[in-house]
Short mmCIF file of C-alpha atoms in Angstrom, two decimals:
data_model
loop_
_atom_site.label_atom_id
_atom_site.label_comp_id
_atom_site.label_asym_id
_atom_site.label_seq_id
_atom_site.Cartn_x
_atom_site.Cartn_y
_atom_site.Cartn_z
CA UNK A 1 46.12 -31.05 -82.57
CA UNK A 2 45.10 -27.69 -84.05
CA UNK A 3 44.56 -27.27 -87.78
CA UNK A 4 46.52 -24.00 -87.71
CA UNK A 5 49.99 -24.07 -86.17
CA UNK A 6 51.30 -21.35 -83.89
CA UNK A 7 54.44 -21.26 -81.72
CA UNK A 8 53.52 -22.00 -78.10
CA UNK A 9 55.33 -18.92 -76.84
CA UNK A 10 57.20 -15.79 -77.90
CA UNK A 11 58.78 -13.05 -75.84
CA UNK A 12 60.25 -9.60 -76.18
CA UNK A 13 61.42 -6.65 -74.15
CA UNK A 14 59.39 -3.45 -73.87
CA UNK A 15 59.71 -1.38 -77.01
CA UNK A 16 60.76 -4.32 -79.17
CA UNK A 17 58.95 -5.91 -82.09
CA UNK A 18 57.58 -9.46 -82.01
CA UNK A 19 56.07 -11.63 -84.72
CA UNK A 20 53.60 -14.46 -84.15
CA UNK A 21 53.23 -16.89 -87.03
CA UNK A 22 50.20 -18.96 -88.03
CA UNK A 23 50.78 -21.77 -90.50
CA UNK A 24 47.93 -23.45 -92.32
CA UNK A 25 47.45 -25.41 -95.53
CA UNK A 26 45.88 -25.33 -98.98
CA UNK A 27 42.53 -26.07 -97.29
CA UNK A 28 42.43 -22.86 -95.31
CA UNK A 29 44.88 -19.94 -95.48
CA UNK A 30 46.35 -21.18 -98.76
CA UNK A 31 42.85 -21.38 -100.25
CA UNK A 32 42.40 -17.66 -99.76
CA UNK A 33 40.44 -17.77 -96.50
CA UNK A 34 40.71 -14.67 -94.36
CA UNK A 35 42.77 -14.81 -91.16
CA UNK A 36 41.63 -13.19 -87.94
CA UNK A 37 43.64 -12.64 -84.75
CA UNK A 38 42.43 -12.45 -81.15
CA UNK A 39 44.11 -11.30 -77.96
CA UNK A 40 43.10 -13.05 -74.75
CA UNK A 41 44.15 -11.54 -71.43
CA UNK A 42 44.22 -13.96 -68.47
CA UNK A 43 40.76 -14.90 -67.28
CA UNK A 44 38.94 -12.92 -69.96
CA UNK A 45 37.20 -13.54 -73.26
CA UNK A 46 39.17 -13.10 -76.49
CA UNK A 47 39.14 -9.75 -78.23
CA UNK A 48 39.75 -9.15 -81.94
CA UNK A 49 42.95 -7.29 -82.80
CA UNK A 50 43.08 -8.05 -86.55
CA UNK A 51 40.27 -9.15 -88.87
CA UNK A 52 40.28 -9.91 -92.57
CA UNK A 53 44.06 -10.45 -92.63
CA UNK A 54 45.13 -6.84 -92.17
CA UNK A 55 42.32 -4.76 -90.66
CA UNK A 56 42.37 -3.33 -87.14
CA UNK A 57 39.11 -2.94 -85.22
CA UNK A 58 38.39 0.49 -83.82
CA UNK A 59 40.37 1.09 -80.64
CA UNK A 60 43.20 -1.34 -81.39
CA UNK A 61 46.55 0.50 -81.48
CA UNK A 62 48.36 0.72 -84.81
CA UNK A 63 51.24 -1.13 -83.14
CA UNK A 64 49.30 -4.25 -84.16
CA UNK A 65 49.45 -5.33 -87.80
CA UNK A 66 48.65 -8.45 -89.77
CA UNK A 67 49.81 -9.99 -93.02
CA UNK A 68 49.22 -13.13 -95.05
CA UNK A 69 51.28 -14.95 -97.66
CA UNK A 70 50.75 -18.37 -99.16
CA UNK A 71 49.68 -20.80 -96.46
CA UNK A 72 50.81 -18.60 -93.55
CA UNK A 73 49.87 -15.43 -91.73
CA UNK A 74 51.64 -13.25 -89.19
CA UNK A 75 50.71 -10.88 -86.40
CA UNK A 76 53.33 -8.21 -85.70
CA UNK A 77 53.37 -6.11 -82.56
CA UNK A 78 55.78 -3.18 -82.49
CA UNK A 79 56.72 -0.99 -79.54
CA UNK A 80 55.91 -3.83 -77.16
CA UNK A 81 54.18 -2.80 -73.92
CA UNK A 82 53.55 -4.67 -70.68
CA UNK A 83 49.81 -4.62 -71.37
CA UNK A 84 50.36 -6.68 -74.55
CA UNK A 85 51.24 -9.74 -72.45
CA UNK A 86 48.47 -12.20 -73.35
CA UNK A 87 47.59 -15.26 -75.41
CA UNK A 88 47.09 -14.67 -79.14
CA UNK A 89 44.96 -16.91 -81.36
CA UNK A 90 44.73 -17.04 -85.16
CA UNK A 91 41.59 -18.22 -86.99
CA UNK A 92 40.65 -19.05 -90.56
CA UNK A 93 38.02 -20.94 -92.56
CA UNK A 94 38.86 -24.51 -93.59
CA UNK A 95 37.18 -25.73 -96.79
CA UNK A 96 37.77 -29.42 -96.07
CA UNK A 97 36.11 -29.15 -92.67
CA UNK A 98 33.54 -26.60 -93.86
CA UNK A 99 34.06 -24.56 -90.74
CA UNK A 100 36.29 -22.15 -88.86
CA UNK A 101 39.46 -23.40 -87.22
CA UNK A 102 41.93 -21.90 -84.76
CA UNK A 103 45.58 -22.16 -83.95
CA UNK A 104 46.62 -23.54 -80.58
CA UNK A 105 47.41 -20.07 -79.29
CA UNK A 106 50.69 -18.28 -78.54
CA UNK A 107 51.61 -16.92 -75.13
CA UNK A 108 53.37 -13.56 -75.43
CA UNK A 109 55.61 -12.66 -72.51
CA UNK A 110 56.89 -9.10 -72.13
CA UNK A 111 60.25 -9.39 -70.41
CA UNK B 1 26.84 -0.50 -76.31
CA UNK B 2 26.75 -4.14 -77.32
CA UNK B 3 26.66 -6.73 -74.56
CA UNK B 4 26.40 -10.51 -74.63
CA UNK B 5 25.61 -11.89 -71.16
CA UNK B 6 26.04 -15.54 -70.20
CA UNK B 7 25.55 -17.45 -66.96
CA UNK B 8 28.67 -18.14 -64.94
CA UNK B 9 28.86 -21.89 -64.57
CA UNK B 10 27.05 -25.22 -64.76
CA UNK B 11 27.95 -28.72 -63.61
CA UNK B 12 26.74 -31.88 -65.33
CA UNK B 13 27.41 -35.60 -65.07
CA UNK B 14 28.67 -37.63 -68.03
CA UNK B 15 25.88 -38.55 -70.45
CA UNK B 16 23.71 -35.56 -69.50
CA UNK B 17 22.91 -32.48 -71.59
CA UNK B 18 23.51 -28.80 -70.96
CA UNK B 19 21.90 -25.70 -72.46
CA UNK B 20 23.76 -22.39 -72.25
CA UNK B 21 22.13 -19.01 -72.84
CA UNK B 22 23.50 -15.79 -74.33
CA UNK B 23 21.40 -12.65 -73.87
CA UNK B 24 22.15 -9.84 -76.30
CA UNK B 25 21.58 -6.13 -75.78
CA UNK B 26 22.61 -2.86 -77.36
CA UNK B 27 21.78 -3.83 -80.95
CA UNK B 28 19.05 -5.49 -83.02
CA UNK B 29 19.45 -9.14 -82.04
CA UNK B 30 17.93 -10.57 -85.23
CA UNK B 31 20.28 -8.68 -87.54
CA UNK B 32 23.60 -10.41 -86.69
CA UNK B 33 24.79 -14.02 -86.67
CA UNK B 34 25.78 -15.55 -83.34
CA UNK B 35 28.62 -18.09 -83.09
CA UNK B 36 29.55 -20.44 -80.27
CA UNK B 37 33.20 -21.14 -79.42
CA UNK B 38 34.63 -23.19 -76.57
CA UNK B 39 37.97 -23.38 -74.78
CA UNK B 40 39.02 -26.38 -72.70
CA UNK B 41 41.28 -25.67 -69.70
CA UNK B 42 44.72 -24.63 -70.88
CA UNK B 43 43.78 -25.25 -74.53
CA UNK B 44 43.04 -23.24 -77.66
CA UNK B 45 39.71 -22.10 -79.06
CA UNK B 46 37.29 -24.42 -80.88
CA UNK B 47 34.38 -23.31 -83.08
CA UNK B 48 31.03 -25.11 -82.56
CA UNK B 49 28.79 -23.38 -85.10
CA UNK B 50 26.57 -20.38 -85.83
CA UNK B 51 22.92 -19.44 -85.89
CA UNK B 52 21.08 -16.83 -87.93
CA UNK B 53 18.77 -15.36 -85.26
CA UNK B 54 16.31 -14.11 -87.87
CA UNK B 55 15.69 -17.38 -89.73
CA UNK B 56 16.99 -19.85 -87.11
CA UNK B 57 19.18 -21.41 -89.83
CA UNK B 58 22.21 -23.06 -88.27
CA UNK B 59 25.59 -24.36 -89.37
CA UNK B 60 27.45 -26.75 -87.08
CA UNK B 61 31.06 -27.88 -87.01
CA UNK B 62 31.36 -31.42 -88.36
CA UNK B 63 32.80 -32.63 -85.06
CA UNK B 64 29.65 -31.67 -83.15
CA UNK B 65 26.93 -32.57 -85.65
CA UNK B 66 24.34 -34.82 -84.00
CA UNK B 67 25.30 -33.64 -80.55
CA UNK B 68 24.85 -29.85 -80.69
CA UNK B 69 21.71 -27.77 -81.16
CA UNK B 70 21.60 -23.98 -81.49
CA UNK B 71 18.35 -22.11 -81.03
CA UNK B 72 17.15 -18.62 -80.27
CA UNK B 73 14.27 -16.71 -78.73
CA UNK B 74 13.91 -13.42 -80.58
CA UNK B 75 11.30 -12.14 -78.10
CA UNK B 76 13.97 -11.91 -75.42
CA UNK B 77 17.05 -11.47 -77.62
CA UNK B 78 18.67 -14.67 -76.45
CA UNK B 79 20.63 -17.40 -78.22
CA UNK B 80 21.17 -20.89 -76.83
CA UNK B 81 23.52 -23.79 -77.42
CA UNK B 82 22.69 -27.26 -76.18
CA UNK B 83 25.25 -30.06 -76.08
CA UNK B 84 24.09 -33.61 -75.41
CA UNK B 85 25.77 -36.88 -74.35
CA UNK B 86 28.34 -34.92 -72.38
CA UNK B 87 31.80 -36.38 -71.77
CA UNK B 88 34.57 -35.25 -69.46
CA UNK B 89 36.44 -33.73 -72.39
CA UNK B 90 33.50 -31.36 -72.97
CA UNK B 91 34.62 -29.53 -69.84
CA UNK B 92 35.36 -26.04 -71.13
CA UNK B 93 34.37 -22.39 -71.15
CA UNK B 94 31.65 -21.87 -73.75
CA UNK B 95 31.53 -18.43 -75.36
CA UNK B 96 28.95 -16.83 -77.59
CA UNK B 97 30.29 -14.26 -80.04
CA UNK B 98 28.70 -11.92 -82.56
CA UNK B 99 29.66 -11.94 -86.24
CA UNK B 100 30.06 -8.39 -87.59
CA UNK B 101 28.27 -9.39 -90.81
CA UNK B 102 24.55 -8.71 -90.87
CA UNK B 103 22.23 -11.55 -91.81
CA UNK B 104 21.73 -10.38 -95.41
CA UNK B 105 25.51 -10.68 -95.90
CA UNK B 106 27.74 -13.76 -95.93
CA UNK B 107 28.96 -14.91 -92.54
CA UNK B 108 32.44 -13.44 -92.04
CA UNK B 109 33.53 -15.82 -89.32
CA UNK B 110 35.26 -13.09 -87.36
CA UNK B 111 33.86 -12.08 -83.97
CA UNK B 112 33.48 -8.47 -82.88
CA UNK B 113 31.78 -8.96 -79.50
CA UNK B 114 32.07 -11.86 -77.07
CA UNK B 115 30.13 -13.02 -74.04
CA UNK B 116 32.10 -13.47 -70.84
CA UNK B 117 31.85 -17.24 -71.13
CA UNK B 118 30.10 -20.05 -69.23
CA UNK B 119 32.22 -22.71 -67.53
CA UNK B 120 30.71 -26.14 -68.11
CA UNK B 121 32.17 -28.85 -65.88
CA UNK B 122 31.40 -32.47 -66.72
CA UNK B 123 32.21 -34.73 -63.81
CA UNK B 124 30.78 -37.71 -62.03
#
């Protein structure tokens, strides 16, 4: 049972836009903790695509964007490409647990 | 370029301990926090804790306190995580990851570079 809740899967056709949600609580996202997002291709280590709610690391396409509101955050991918097919994980700091927590991960399928 | 290199795999029996290494290169090892994160087969990510390589100060996830120990050897730029009293549900890939904040800043908790992971299998 993950502290942050993500949908198990989402899908979209090439060129479309998809949104992956991450729902937390007043102990983490709702408390103002930053949200970070990671992309994990099969058999590889995760890679940051969004940090600090809305910031893209160098080299990440601007098709990836992040937002946060209340106790939730979202990762939006526009102009979907086959190479975006991966698992996506959200992360935030939980004040009750005094540590960082993750969502269960969302599998993105490009149709 | 920054690299974090980990061994490929280890096998342990229940009740044993395991120590995983993470050798850093391409930057000043003592200047950045190192975190440890694990991922059980088919599951999500789980944070174990961080170490300040300069001071050796650590911060562990509540779930692992008493069972995890993070250390470092600055002479060889390597961080370690040791997990004791292993159980079958400790079977997972263990990753080290660098925090982009430098040690004179607050830990950000995001990870800009990751090791390739070490598969730890706990089985009798």
